[in-house]
Structures are given as C-alpha cells and as structure tokens.
Tab-separated table of C-alpha atoms and ligand atoms in Angstrom:
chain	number	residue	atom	x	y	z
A	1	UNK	CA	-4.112	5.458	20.397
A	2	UNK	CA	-3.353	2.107	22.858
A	3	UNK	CA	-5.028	-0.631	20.847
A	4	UNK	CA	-4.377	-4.156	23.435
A	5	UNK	CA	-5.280	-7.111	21.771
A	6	UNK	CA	-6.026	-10.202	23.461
A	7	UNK	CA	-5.462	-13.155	21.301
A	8	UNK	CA	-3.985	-17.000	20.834
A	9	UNK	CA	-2.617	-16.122	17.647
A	10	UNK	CA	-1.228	-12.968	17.871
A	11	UNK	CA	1.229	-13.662	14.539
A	12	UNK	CA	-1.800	-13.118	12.349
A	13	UNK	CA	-1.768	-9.514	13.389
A	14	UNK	CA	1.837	-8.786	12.086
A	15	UNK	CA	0.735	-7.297	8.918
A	16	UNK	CA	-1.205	-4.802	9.812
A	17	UNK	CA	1.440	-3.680	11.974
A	18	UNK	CA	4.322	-3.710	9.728
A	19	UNK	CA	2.139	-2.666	6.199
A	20	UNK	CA	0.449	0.418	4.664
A	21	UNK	CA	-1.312	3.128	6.401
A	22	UNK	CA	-1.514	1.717	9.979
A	23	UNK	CA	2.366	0.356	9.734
A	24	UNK	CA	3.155	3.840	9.171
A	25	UNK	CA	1.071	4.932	12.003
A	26	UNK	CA	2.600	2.298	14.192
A	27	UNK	CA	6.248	3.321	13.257
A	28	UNK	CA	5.477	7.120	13.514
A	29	UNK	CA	4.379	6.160	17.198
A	30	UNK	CA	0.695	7.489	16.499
A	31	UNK	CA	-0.696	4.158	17.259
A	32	UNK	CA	0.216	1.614	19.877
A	33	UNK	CA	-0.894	-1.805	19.237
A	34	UNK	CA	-0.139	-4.504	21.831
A	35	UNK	CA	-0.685	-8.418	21.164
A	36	UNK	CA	-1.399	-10.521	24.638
A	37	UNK	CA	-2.051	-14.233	24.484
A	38	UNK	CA	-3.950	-15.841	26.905
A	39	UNK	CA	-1.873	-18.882	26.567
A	40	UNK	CA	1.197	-16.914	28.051
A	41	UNK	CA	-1.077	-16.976	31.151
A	42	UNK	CA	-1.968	-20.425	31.591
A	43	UNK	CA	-0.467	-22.123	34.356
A	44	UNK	CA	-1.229	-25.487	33.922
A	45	UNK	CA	2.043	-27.549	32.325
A	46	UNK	CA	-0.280	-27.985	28.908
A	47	UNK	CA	-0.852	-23.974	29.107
A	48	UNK	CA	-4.115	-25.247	27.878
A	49	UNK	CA	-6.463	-21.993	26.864
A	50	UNK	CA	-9.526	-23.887	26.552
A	51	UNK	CA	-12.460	-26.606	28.047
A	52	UNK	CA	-15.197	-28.649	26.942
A	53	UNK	CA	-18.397	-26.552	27.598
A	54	UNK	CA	-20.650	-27.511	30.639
A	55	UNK	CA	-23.630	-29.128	29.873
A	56	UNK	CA	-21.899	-30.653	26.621
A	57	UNK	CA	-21.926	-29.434	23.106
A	58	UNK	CA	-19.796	-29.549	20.073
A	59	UNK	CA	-16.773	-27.352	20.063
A	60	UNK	CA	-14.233	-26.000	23.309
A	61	UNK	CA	-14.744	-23.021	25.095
A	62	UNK	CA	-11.965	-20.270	25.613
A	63	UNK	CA	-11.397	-20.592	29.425
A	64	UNK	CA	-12.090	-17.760	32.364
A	65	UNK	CA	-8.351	-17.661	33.754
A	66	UNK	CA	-5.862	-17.366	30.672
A	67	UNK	CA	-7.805	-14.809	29.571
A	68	UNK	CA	-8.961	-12.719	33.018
A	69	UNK	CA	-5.151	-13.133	33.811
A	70	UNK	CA	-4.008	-12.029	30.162
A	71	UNK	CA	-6.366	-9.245	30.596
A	72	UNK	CA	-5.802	-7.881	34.101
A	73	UNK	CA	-2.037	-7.689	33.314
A	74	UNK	CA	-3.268	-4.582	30.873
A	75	UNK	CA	-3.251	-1.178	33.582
A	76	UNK	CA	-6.438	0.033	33.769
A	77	UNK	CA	-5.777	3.351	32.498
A	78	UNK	CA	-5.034	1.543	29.411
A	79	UNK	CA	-7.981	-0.731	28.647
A	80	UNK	CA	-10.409	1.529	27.505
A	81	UNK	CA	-13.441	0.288	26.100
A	82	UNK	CA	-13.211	-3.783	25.495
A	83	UNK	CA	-15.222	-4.931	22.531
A	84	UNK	CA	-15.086	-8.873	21.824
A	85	UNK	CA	-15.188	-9.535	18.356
A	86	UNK	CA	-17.975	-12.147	17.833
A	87	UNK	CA	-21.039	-12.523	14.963
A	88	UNK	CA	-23.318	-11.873	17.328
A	89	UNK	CA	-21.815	-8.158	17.780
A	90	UNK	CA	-23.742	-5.278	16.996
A	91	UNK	CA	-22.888	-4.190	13.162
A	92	UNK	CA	-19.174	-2.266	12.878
A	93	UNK	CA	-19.286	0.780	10.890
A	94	UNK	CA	-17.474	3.993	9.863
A	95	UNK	CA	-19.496	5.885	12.314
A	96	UNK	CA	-18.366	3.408	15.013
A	97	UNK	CA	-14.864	3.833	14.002
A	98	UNK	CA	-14.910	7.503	14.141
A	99	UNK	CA	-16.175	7.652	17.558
A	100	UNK	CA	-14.238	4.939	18.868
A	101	UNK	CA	-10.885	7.183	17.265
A	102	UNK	CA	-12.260	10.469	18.622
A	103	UNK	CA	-13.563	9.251	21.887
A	104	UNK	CA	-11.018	6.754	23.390
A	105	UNK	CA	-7.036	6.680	23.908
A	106	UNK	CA	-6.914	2.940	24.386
A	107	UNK	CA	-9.111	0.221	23.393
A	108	UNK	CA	-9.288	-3.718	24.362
A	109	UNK	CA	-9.686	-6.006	21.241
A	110	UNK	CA	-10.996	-9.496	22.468
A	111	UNK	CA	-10.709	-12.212	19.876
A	112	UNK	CA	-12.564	-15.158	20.434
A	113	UNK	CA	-11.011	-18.859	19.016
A	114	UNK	CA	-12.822	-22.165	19.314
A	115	UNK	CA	-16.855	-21.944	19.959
A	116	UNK	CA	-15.926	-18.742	21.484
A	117	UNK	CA	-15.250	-17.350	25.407
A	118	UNK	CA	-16.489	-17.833	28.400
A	119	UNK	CA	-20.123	-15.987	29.529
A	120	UNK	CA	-18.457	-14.749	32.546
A	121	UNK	CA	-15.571	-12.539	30.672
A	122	UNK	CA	-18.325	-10.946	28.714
A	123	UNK	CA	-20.536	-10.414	31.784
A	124	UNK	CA	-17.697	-8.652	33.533
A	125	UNK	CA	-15.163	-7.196	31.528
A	126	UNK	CA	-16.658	-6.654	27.755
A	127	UNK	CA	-18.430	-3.060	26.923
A	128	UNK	CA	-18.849	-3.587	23.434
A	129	UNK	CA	-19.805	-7.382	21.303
A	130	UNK	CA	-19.154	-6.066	17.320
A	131	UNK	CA	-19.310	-8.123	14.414
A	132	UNK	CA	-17.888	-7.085	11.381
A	133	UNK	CA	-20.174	-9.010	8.716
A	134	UNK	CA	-22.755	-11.650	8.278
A	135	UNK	CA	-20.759	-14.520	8.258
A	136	UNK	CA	-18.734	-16.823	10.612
A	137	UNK	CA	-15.114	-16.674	10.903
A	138	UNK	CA	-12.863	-19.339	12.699
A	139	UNK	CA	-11.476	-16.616	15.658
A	140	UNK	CA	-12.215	-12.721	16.167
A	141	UNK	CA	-8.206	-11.771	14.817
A	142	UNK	CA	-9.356	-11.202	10.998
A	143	UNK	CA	-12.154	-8.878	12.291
A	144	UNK	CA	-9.864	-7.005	15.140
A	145	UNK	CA	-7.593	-6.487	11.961
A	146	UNK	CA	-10.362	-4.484	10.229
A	147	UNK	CA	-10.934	-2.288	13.258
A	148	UNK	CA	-8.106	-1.567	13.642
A	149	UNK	CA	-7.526	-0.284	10.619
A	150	UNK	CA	-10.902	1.156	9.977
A	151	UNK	CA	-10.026	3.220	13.339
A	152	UNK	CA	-6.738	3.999	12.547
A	153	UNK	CA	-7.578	6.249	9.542
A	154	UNK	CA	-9.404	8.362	11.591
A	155	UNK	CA	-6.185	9.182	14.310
A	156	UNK	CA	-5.329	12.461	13.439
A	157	UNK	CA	-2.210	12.426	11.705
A	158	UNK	CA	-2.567	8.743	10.170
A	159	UNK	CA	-3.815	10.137	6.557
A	160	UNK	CA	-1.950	12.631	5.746
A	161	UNK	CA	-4.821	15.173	5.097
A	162	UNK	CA	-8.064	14.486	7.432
A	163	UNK	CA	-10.048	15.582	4.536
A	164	UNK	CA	-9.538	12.531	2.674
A	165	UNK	CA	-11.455	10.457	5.325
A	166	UNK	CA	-13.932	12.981	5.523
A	167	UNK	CA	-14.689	12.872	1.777
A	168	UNK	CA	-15.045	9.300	1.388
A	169	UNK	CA	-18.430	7.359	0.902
A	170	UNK	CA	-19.398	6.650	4.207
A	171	UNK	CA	-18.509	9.602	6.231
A	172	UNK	CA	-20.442	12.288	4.018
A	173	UNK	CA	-23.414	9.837	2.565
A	174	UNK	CA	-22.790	8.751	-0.962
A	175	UNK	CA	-20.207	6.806	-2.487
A	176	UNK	CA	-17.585	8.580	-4.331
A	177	UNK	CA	-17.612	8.933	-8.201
A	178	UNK	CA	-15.127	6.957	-10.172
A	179	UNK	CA	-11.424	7.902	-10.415
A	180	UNK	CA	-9.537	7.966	-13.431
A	181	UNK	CA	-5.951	8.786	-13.905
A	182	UNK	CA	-3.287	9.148	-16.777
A	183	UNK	CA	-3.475	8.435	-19.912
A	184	UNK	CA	-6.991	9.953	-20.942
A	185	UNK	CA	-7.038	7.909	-24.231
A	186	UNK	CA	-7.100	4.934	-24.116
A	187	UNK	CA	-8.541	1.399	-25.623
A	188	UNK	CA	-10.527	0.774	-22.682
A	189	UNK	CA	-11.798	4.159	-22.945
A	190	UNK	CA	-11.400	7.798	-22.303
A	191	UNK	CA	-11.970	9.476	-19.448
A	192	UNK	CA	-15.493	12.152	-18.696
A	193	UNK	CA	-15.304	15.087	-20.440
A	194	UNK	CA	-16.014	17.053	-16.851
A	195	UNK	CA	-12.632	15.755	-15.254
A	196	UNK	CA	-10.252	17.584	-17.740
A	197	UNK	CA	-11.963	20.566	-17.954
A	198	UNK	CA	-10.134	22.035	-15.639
A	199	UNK	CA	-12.978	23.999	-14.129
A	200	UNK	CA	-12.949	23.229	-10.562
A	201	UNK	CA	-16.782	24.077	-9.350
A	202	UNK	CA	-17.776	22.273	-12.304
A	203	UNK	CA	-15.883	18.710	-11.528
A	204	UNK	CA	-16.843	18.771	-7.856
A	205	UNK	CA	-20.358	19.757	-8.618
A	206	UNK	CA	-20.400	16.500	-11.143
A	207	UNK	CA	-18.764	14.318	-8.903
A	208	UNK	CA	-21.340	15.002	-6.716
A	209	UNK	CA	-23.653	14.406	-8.876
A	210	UNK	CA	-22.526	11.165	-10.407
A	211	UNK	CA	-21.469	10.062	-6.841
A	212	UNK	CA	-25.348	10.057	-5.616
A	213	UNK	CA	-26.528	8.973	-8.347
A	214	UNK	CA	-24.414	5.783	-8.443
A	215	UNK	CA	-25.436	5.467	-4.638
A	216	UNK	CA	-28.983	5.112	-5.651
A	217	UNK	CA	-27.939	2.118	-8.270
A	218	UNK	CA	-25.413	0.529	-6.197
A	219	UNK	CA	-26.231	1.529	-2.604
A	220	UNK	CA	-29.887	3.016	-2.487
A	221	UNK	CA	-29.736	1.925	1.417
A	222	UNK	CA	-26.917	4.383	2.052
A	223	UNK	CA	-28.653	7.421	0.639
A	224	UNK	CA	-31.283	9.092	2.417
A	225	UNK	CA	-32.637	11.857	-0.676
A	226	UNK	CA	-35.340	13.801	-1.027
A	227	UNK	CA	-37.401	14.250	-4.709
A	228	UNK	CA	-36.074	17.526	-5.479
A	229	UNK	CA	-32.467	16.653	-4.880
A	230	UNK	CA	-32.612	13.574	-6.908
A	231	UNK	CA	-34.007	15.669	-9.997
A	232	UNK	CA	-31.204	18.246	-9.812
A	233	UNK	CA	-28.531	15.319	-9.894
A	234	UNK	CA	-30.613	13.027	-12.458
A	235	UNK	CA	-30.615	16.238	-14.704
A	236	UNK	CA	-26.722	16.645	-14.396
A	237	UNK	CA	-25.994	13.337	-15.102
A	238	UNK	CA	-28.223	12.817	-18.047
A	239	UNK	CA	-26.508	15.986	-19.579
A	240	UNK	CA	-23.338	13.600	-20.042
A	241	UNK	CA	-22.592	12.009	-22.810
A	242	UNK	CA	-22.760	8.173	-23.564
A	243	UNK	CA	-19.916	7.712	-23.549
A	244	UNK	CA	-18.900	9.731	-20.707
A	245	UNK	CA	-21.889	7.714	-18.869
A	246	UNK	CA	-20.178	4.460	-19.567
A	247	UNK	CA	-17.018	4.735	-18.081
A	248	UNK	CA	-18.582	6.192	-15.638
A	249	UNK	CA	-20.182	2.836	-15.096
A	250	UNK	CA	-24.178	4.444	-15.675
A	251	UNK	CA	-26.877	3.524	-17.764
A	252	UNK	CA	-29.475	6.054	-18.677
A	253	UNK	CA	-32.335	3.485	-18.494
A	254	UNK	CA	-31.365	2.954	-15.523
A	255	UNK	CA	-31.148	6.525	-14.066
A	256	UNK	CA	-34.444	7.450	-15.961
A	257	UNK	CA	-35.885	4.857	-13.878
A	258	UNK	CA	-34.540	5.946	-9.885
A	259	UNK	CA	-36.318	7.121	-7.181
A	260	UNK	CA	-35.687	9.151	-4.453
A	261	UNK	CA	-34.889	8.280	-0.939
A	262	UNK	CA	-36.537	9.916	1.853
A	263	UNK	CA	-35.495	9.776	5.390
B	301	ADE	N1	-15.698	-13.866	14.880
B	301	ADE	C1	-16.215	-14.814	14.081
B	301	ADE	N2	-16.986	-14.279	13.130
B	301	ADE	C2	-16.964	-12.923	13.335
B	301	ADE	C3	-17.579	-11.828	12.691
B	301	ADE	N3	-18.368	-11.973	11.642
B	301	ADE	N4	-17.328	-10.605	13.180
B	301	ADE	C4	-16.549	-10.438	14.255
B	301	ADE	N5	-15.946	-11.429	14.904
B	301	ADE	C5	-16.148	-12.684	14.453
C-alpha cells in the first residue's frame, strides 16, 4: 500500500516508519509511505504555508497553493482516497481500517496545522474528513500516525499470521480475555485453572466466554448479545473459581448482575 502524506512536519512521522510492526512493513517494501510538505511548495521567499482567515478570527489558516501544489505533484494513480484528518471527521475505526487496507492501493493523508485548511481543498480534493477521538489535537500528524498503523495491520503480510488481526476485540465483537504467560505461580497470583489444562476446546470455549463477558463490564456498547447467549457464558464463567475470577479481573456480583445486549 502507497500511503502519501501531506504535512508541515513530516519529522513527527519518522517513528512509525522506522519502529515495530509498520517499520517492518515499510522495510519489507509492503508499505510505501511518502511525507510531502506543503512548505516545499511555497513560492513566496518566506515559503509561508499559511494566512489570516477572511472575515477575521483567531488562529491562521493553512493556505490553498502550498498545499494544491504539494498535492498535485502526487500522480493520480497514486492518490487514492484523500481523508483530512480533522475532529470534525467522521469516527475512525477497525472496520474503517479494514476496508480502507482491502479496498485501496494508495491513500492521501491530509494533516491539518494551525486552525486548520482551507474550505476549498476540502471541497475539491478531500473524499474522506476522519477524526480519530473526541478531543483536539494541535495538527492532523498524531492521528495520520494511528491510521496508518491501524491500516497497516491489516496489509496482508504485515502480521505475520492474518488470524491474529482477525481474532482481536474489534474485528470479531468482544474483547479478548486476559493473557497470562510464564511463571504460573506467582505472588501476584496464579494463572486460571482453564489455561493449563491443556485441553484445547476447553480454553477457547472459556476464553470466549470470559472474553464476552468482560465486554459486557467493560465495553457493553461493543457487544450486541442476545438473553440466551449471555446465560450460556454467565454459567461458564461463574463455574470458575475465585480465584481464577480475580485474575481474571471479574467479580461475581458483578456478573450476577449483567444483562444482555440485543441488537
Ligand atoms: N486534528 C486535530 N484533532 C484531531 C482529531 N481528534 N482527529 C483527527 N485529526 C485531528
């Protein structure tokens, strides 16, 4: 996958190149990401990027030319879909990323900087506005940095087994249960009876289990359940132990107490 970014700082996007799961993706060639400043662009001798807004206002406003200019150098075979990064964006989300991964070769990242960009760009050039949270942040690069990698893990060949995506809260509904690794004992507890049993149907059966019904205490909104589902789980989960329930991070008040779902 192309990913072009268009941004005045395009330092802040070094580590996700050069670190973890999308580095590796970048070096292995699976993923092309391509920084563009608009300030490159300018041709006035300030390269100045930015103008007071008409009609007045607090704040500058990222100027039409650096950034049609910065964006018109990118062929148009390679633009693909251009979302600007802004908080007034529709909600990101795994779904989003999956299509976005499965549906497009190249994508446009637009970050805005200052009060943000120009109408006209938007009007003319942007397919997509996304925010990435409920909250302001000073320029779009911090959010285009979570796309990217959000996206990235679902580029075949980026994980090494596609499964692992798959299985993960968002994609199949529920969050996952919680992991535990070596040593079992320990002074901060010991791990669920279920996960060293060694019985294979069993542990994925009560990781299901535990997995929904932690959704419905941590994440009801997620979970979409109807009654008789949330019995068989609730029974499965009260069949644990104490203290199997409390590294496990459950309360049975608490799961005596849930109620299903529906969609
Ligand atoms: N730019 C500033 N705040 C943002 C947000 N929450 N999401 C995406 N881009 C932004």
């Amino acid at each position: 996958m192309n990913i072009n970014v268009l941004t005045l700082f395009p330092k802040m996007l070094n580590s996700s190149f050069q670190e973890g799961v999308v580095g590796q993706a970048f070096l292995r060639g699976l993923l092309n990401i391509q920084a563009l400043n608009p300030r490159d662009f300018a041709e006035d001798k300030h390269k100045s990027v930015d103008d007071k807004p008409f009609g007045g206002g607090d704040g500058m406003v990222m100027s039409l030319d650096p950034l049609t200019k910065a964006f018109s150098s990118i062929p148009e075979g390679q633009r693909g879909p251009v979302i600007y990064l802004t908080p007034q964006g529709q909600l990101w989300t795994d779904a989003k990323a999956k299509s976005y991964a499965k549906n497009s070769d190249s994508i446009t990242l637009v970050c805005g900087r200052y009060g943000g960009i120009d109408q006209r760009f938007i009007n003319h050039f942007v397919t997509e506005e996304i925010s990435i949270g409920n909250y302001v942040l000073s320029g779009g690069e911090l959010a285009a940095m979570v796309l990217i990698d959000s996206l990235a893990r679902y580029i075949p060949g980026v994980l090494g087994n596609l499964n692992s995506v798959e299985q993960e809260s968002f994609s199949q509904g529920y969050l996952e249960a919680p992991l535990f690794t070596r040593p079992n004992g320990h002074t901060l507890g010991t791990v669920p009876e279920f996960l060293t049993s060694g019985h294979h149907l069993r542990i994925e059966q009560m990781r299901k289990a535990v997995g929904v019904i932690r959704t419905l205490c941590l994440r009801p909104d997620l979970l979409r359940l109807r009654f008789d589902e949330l019995e068989n789980y609730r029974a499965l989960v009260l069949r644990l132990s104490n203290q199997d329930l409390e590294v496990l991070g459950l309360q049975r008040e608490q799961i005596l107490k849930l109620k299903s779902f529906l969609p």
